[in-house]
CSV table of C-alpha atoms in Angstrom, one decimal:
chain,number,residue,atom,x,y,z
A,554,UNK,CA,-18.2,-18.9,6.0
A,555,UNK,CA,-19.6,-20.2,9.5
A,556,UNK,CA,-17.9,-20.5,12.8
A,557,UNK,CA,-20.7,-22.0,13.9
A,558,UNK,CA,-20.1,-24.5,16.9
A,559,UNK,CA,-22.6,-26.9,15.1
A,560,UNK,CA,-20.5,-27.3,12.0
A,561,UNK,CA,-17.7,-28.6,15.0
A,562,UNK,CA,-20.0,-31.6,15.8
A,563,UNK,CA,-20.8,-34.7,14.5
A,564,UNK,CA,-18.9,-37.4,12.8
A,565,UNK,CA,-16.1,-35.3,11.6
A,566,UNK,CA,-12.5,-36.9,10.1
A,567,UNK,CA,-9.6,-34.0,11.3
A,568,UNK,CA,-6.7,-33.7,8.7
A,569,UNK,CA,-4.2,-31.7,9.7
A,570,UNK,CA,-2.4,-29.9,6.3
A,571,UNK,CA,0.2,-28.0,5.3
A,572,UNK,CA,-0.4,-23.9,4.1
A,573,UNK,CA,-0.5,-23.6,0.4
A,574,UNK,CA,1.8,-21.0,-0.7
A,575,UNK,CA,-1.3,-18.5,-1.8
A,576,UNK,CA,-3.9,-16.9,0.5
A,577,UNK,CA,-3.2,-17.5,4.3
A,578,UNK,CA,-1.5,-16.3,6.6
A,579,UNK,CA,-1.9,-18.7,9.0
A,580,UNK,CA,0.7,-21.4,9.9
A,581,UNK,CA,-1.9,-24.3,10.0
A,582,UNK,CA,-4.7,-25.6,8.4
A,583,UNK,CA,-7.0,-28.4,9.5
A,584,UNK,CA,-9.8,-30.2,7.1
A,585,UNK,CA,-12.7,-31.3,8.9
A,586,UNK,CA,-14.4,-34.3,7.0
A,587,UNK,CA,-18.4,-34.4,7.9
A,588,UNK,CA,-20.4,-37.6,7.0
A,589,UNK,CA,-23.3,-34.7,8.1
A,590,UNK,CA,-21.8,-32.1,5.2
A,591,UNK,CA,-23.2,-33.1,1.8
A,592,UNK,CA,-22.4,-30.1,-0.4
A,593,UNK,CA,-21.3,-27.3,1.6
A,594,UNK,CA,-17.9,-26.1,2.3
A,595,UNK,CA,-16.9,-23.5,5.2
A,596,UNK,CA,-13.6,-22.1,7.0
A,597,UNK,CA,-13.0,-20.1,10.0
A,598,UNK,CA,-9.7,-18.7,11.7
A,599,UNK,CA,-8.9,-21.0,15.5
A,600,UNK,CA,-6.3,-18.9,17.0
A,601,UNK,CA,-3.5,-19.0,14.6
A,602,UNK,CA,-5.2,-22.0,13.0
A,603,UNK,CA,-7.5,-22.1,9.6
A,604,UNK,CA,-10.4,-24.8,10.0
A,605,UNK,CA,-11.8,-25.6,6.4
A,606,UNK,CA,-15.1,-28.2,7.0
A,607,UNK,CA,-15.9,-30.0,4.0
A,608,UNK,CA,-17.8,-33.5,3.1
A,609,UNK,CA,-16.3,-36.4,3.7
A,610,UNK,CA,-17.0,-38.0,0.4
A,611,UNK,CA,-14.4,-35.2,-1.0
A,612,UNK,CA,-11.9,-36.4,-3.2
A,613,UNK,CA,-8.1,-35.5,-2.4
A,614,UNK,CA,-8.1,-33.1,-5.6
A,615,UNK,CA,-11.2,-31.5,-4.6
A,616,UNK,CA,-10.3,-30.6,-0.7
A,617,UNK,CA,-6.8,-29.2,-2.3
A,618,UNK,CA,-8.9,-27.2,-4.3
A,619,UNK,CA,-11.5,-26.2,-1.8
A,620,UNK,CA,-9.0,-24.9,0.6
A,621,UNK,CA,-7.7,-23.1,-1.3
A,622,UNK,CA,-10.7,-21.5,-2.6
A,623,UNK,CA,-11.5,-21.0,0.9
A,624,UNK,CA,-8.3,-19.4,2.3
A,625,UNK,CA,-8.4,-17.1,-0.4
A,626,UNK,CA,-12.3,-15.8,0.6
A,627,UNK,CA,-10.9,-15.6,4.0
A,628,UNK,CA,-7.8,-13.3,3.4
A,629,UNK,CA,-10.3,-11.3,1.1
A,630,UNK,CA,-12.6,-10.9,3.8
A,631,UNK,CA,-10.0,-9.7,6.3
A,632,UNK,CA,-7.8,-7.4,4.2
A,633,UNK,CA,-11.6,-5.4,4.3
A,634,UNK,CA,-11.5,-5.4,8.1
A,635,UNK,CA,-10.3,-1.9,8.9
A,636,UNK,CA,-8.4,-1.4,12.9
A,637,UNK,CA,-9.3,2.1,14.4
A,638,UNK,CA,-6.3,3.1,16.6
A,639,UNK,CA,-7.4,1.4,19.3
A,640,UNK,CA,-7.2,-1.9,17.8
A,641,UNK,CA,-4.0,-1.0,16.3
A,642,UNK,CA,-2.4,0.3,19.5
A,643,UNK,CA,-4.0,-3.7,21.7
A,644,UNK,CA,-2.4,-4.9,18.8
A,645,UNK,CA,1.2,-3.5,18.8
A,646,UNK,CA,1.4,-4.6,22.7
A,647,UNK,CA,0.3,-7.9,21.6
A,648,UNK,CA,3.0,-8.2,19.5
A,649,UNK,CA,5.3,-6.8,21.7
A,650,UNK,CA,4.5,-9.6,24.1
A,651,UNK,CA,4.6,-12.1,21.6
A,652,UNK,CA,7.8,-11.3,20.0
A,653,UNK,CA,10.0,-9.1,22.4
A,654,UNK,CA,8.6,-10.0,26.0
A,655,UNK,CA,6.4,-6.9,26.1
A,656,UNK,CA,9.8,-4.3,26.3
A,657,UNK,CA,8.5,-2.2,23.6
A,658,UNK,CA,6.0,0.1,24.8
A,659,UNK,CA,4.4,3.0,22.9
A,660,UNK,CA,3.0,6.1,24.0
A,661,UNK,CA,0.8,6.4,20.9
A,662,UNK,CA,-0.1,4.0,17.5
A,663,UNK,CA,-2.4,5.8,14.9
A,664,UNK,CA,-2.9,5.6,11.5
A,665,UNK,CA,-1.8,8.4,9.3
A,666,UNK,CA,-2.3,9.6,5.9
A,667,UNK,CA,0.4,11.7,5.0
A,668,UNK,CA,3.2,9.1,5.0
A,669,UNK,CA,3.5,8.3,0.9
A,670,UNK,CA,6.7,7.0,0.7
A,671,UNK,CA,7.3,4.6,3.8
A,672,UNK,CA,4.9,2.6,5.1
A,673,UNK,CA,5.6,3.2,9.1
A,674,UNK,CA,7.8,5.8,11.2
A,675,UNK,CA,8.6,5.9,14.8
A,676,UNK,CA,10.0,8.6,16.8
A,677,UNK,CA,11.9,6.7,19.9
A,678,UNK,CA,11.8,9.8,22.3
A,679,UNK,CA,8.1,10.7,21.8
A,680,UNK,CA,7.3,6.4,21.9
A,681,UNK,CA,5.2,7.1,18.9
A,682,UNK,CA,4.6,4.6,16.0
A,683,UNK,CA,2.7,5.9,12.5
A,684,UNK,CA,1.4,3.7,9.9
A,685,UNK,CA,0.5,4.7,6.4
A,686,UNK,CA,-2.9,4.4,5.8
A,687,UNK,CA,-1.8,2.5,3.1
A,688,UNK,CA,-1.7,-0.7,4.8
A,689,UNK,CA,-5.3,-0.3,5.4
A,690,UNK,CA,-6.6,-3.4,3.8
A,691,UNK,CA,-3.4,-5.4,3.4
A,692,UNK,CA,-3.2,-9.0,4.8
A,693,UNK,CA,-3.2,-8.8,8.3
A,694,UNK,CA,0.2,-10.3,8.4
A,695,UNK,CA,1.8,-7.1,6.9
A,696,UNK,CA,0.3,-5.0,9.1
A,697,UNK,CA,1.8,-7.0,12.1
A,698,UNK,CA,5.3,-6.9,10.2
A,699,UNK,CA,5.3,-3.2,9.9
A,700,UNK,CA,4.0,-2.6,13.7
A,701,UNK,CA,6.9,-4.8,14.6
A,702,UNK,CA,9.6,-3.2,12.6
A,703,UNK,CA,8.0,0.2,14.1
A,704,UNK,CA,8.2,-1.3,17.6
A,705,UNK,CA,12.1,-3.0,17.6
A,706,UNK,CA,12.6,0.7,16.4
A,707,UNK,CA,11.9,1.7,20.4
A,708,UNK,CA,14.6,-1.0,21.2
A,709,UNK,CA,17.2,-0.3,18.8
A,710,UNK,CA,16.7,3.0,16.4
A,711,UNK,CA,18.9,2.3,13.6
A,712,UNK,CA,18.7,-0.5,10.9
A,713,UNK,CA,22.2,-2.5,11.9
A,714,UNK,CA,22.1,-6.1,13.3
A,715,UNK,CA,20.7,-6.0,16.4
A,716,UNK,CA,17.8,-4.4,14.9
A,717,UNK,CA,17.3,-7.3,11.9
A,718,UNK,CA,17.9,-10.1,14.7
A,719,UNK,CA,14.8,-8.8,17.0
A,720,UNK,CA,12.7,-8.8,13.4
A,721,UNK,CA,13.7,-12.9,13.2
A,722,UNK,CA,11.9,-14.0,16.1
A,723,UNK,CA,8.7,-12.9,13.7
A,724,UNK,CA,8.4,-15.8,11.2
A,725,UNK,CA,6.5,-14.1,8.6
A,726,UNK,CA,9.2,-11.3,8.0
A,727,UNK,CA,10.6,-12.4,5.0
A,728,UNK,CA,7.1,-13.2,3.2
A,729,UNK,CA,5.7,-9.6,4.4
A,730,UNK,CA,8.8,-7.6,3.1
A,731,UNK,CA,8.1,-9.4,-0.6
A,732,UNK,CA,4.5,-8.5,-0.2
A,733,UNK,CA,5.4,-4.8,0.3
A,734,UNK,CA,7.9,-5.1,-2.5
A,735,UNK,CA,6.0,-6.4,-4.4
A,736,UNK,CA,3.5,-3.4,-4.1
A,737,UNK,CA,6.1,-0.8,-4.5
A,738,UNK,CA,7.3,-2.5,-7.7
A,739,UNK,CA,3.6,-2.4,-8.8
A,740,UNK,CA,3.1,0.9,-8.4
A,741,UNK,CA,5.9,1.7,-10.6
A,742,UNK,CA,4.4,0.1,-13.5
A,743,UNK,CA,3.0,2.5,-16.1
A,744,UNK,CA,-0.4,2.6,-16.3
A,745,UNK,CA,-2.0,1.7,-19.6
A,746,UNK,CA,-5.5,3.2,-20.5
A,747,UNK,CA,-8.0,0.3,-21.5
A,748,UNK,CA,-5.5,-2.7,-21.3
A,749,UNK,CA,-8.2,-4.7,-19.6
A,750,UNK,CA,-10.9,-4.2,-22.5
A,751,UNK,CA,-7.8,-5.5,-25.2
């Protein structure tokens, strides 16, 4: 998958398109006809953006199918990206910014590995957030819903209304809360030896 700035040039038809419901995360996807492309096909990420570059002499049925071959590559590529505590620290005040004008402020955001059960804490007086390392390798949108719960937890420690109302300005809430359920719920499935082979 190429972010090159040559695969940008040329004779190129943009089509702006809807997300498919599998794959992305992002909230836009452009197709990039090239009269220059003759087989290839290649996405990159543009800000909150997904550019998928494909030939022009793609039928309708095949760009459906490549993009979403291609969003799927991407998310499996970055659910293996791992953030040190650095990265995960930039990117809770990011998200403070982004969501609730930068009032949440953390003393400290680290991964940990002894949380089994939840998948973040904060402790409002110390201004520290914990993820589960868990989350390690989850979509990237998960990880920013859990930081974000973690963070309106600095504004408002309980779980009442004003709590859920600072979690709405987030618009992938709802689809990262199923994700995670949808884990838990797996987990609680018995494991049977060899079903794969049957």
């Amino acid at each position: 998958m190429s972010a090159d700035p040559l695969h940008r040039a040329g004779a190129s038809q943009r089509t702006p398109t809807n997300p498919p419901p599998h794959g992305s995360a992002t909230s836009a996807i452009e197709v990039r006809r090239s009269t220059r492309r003759r087989r290839t096909v290649s996405a990159y990420r543009e800000g909150d953006r997904t550019v998928v570059l494909i030939p022009a002499r793609m039928s309708e049925a095949e760009e459906r199918r490549w993009v979403g071959v291609m969003l799927d590559k991407l998310a499996a590529q970055e659910s293996k990206r791992v953030l040190g505590d650095a990265e995960l620290a930039e990117r809770a005040r990011r998200l403070s910014v982004q969501y609730f004008e930068g009032r949440a402020r953390p003393r400290s955001v680290r991964w940990v590995t002894n949380q089994n059960t939840r998948w973040g804490s904060c402790t409002p007086s110390e201004g520290s957030i914990r993820l589960s390392h868990r989350l390690q390798g989850m979509p990237e949108y998960v990880v920013d819903y859990v930081l974000l719960h973690e963070l309106a937890h600095l504004l408002v420690p309980g779980h009442g209304p004003r709590f859920w109302r600072l979690l709405e300005a987030y618009p992938r809430t709802e689809r990262a809360r199923g994700y995670l359920e949808g884990v838990v719920a797996a987990d609680r499935l018995p494991h049977v030896p060899g079903a794969r082979g049957e």
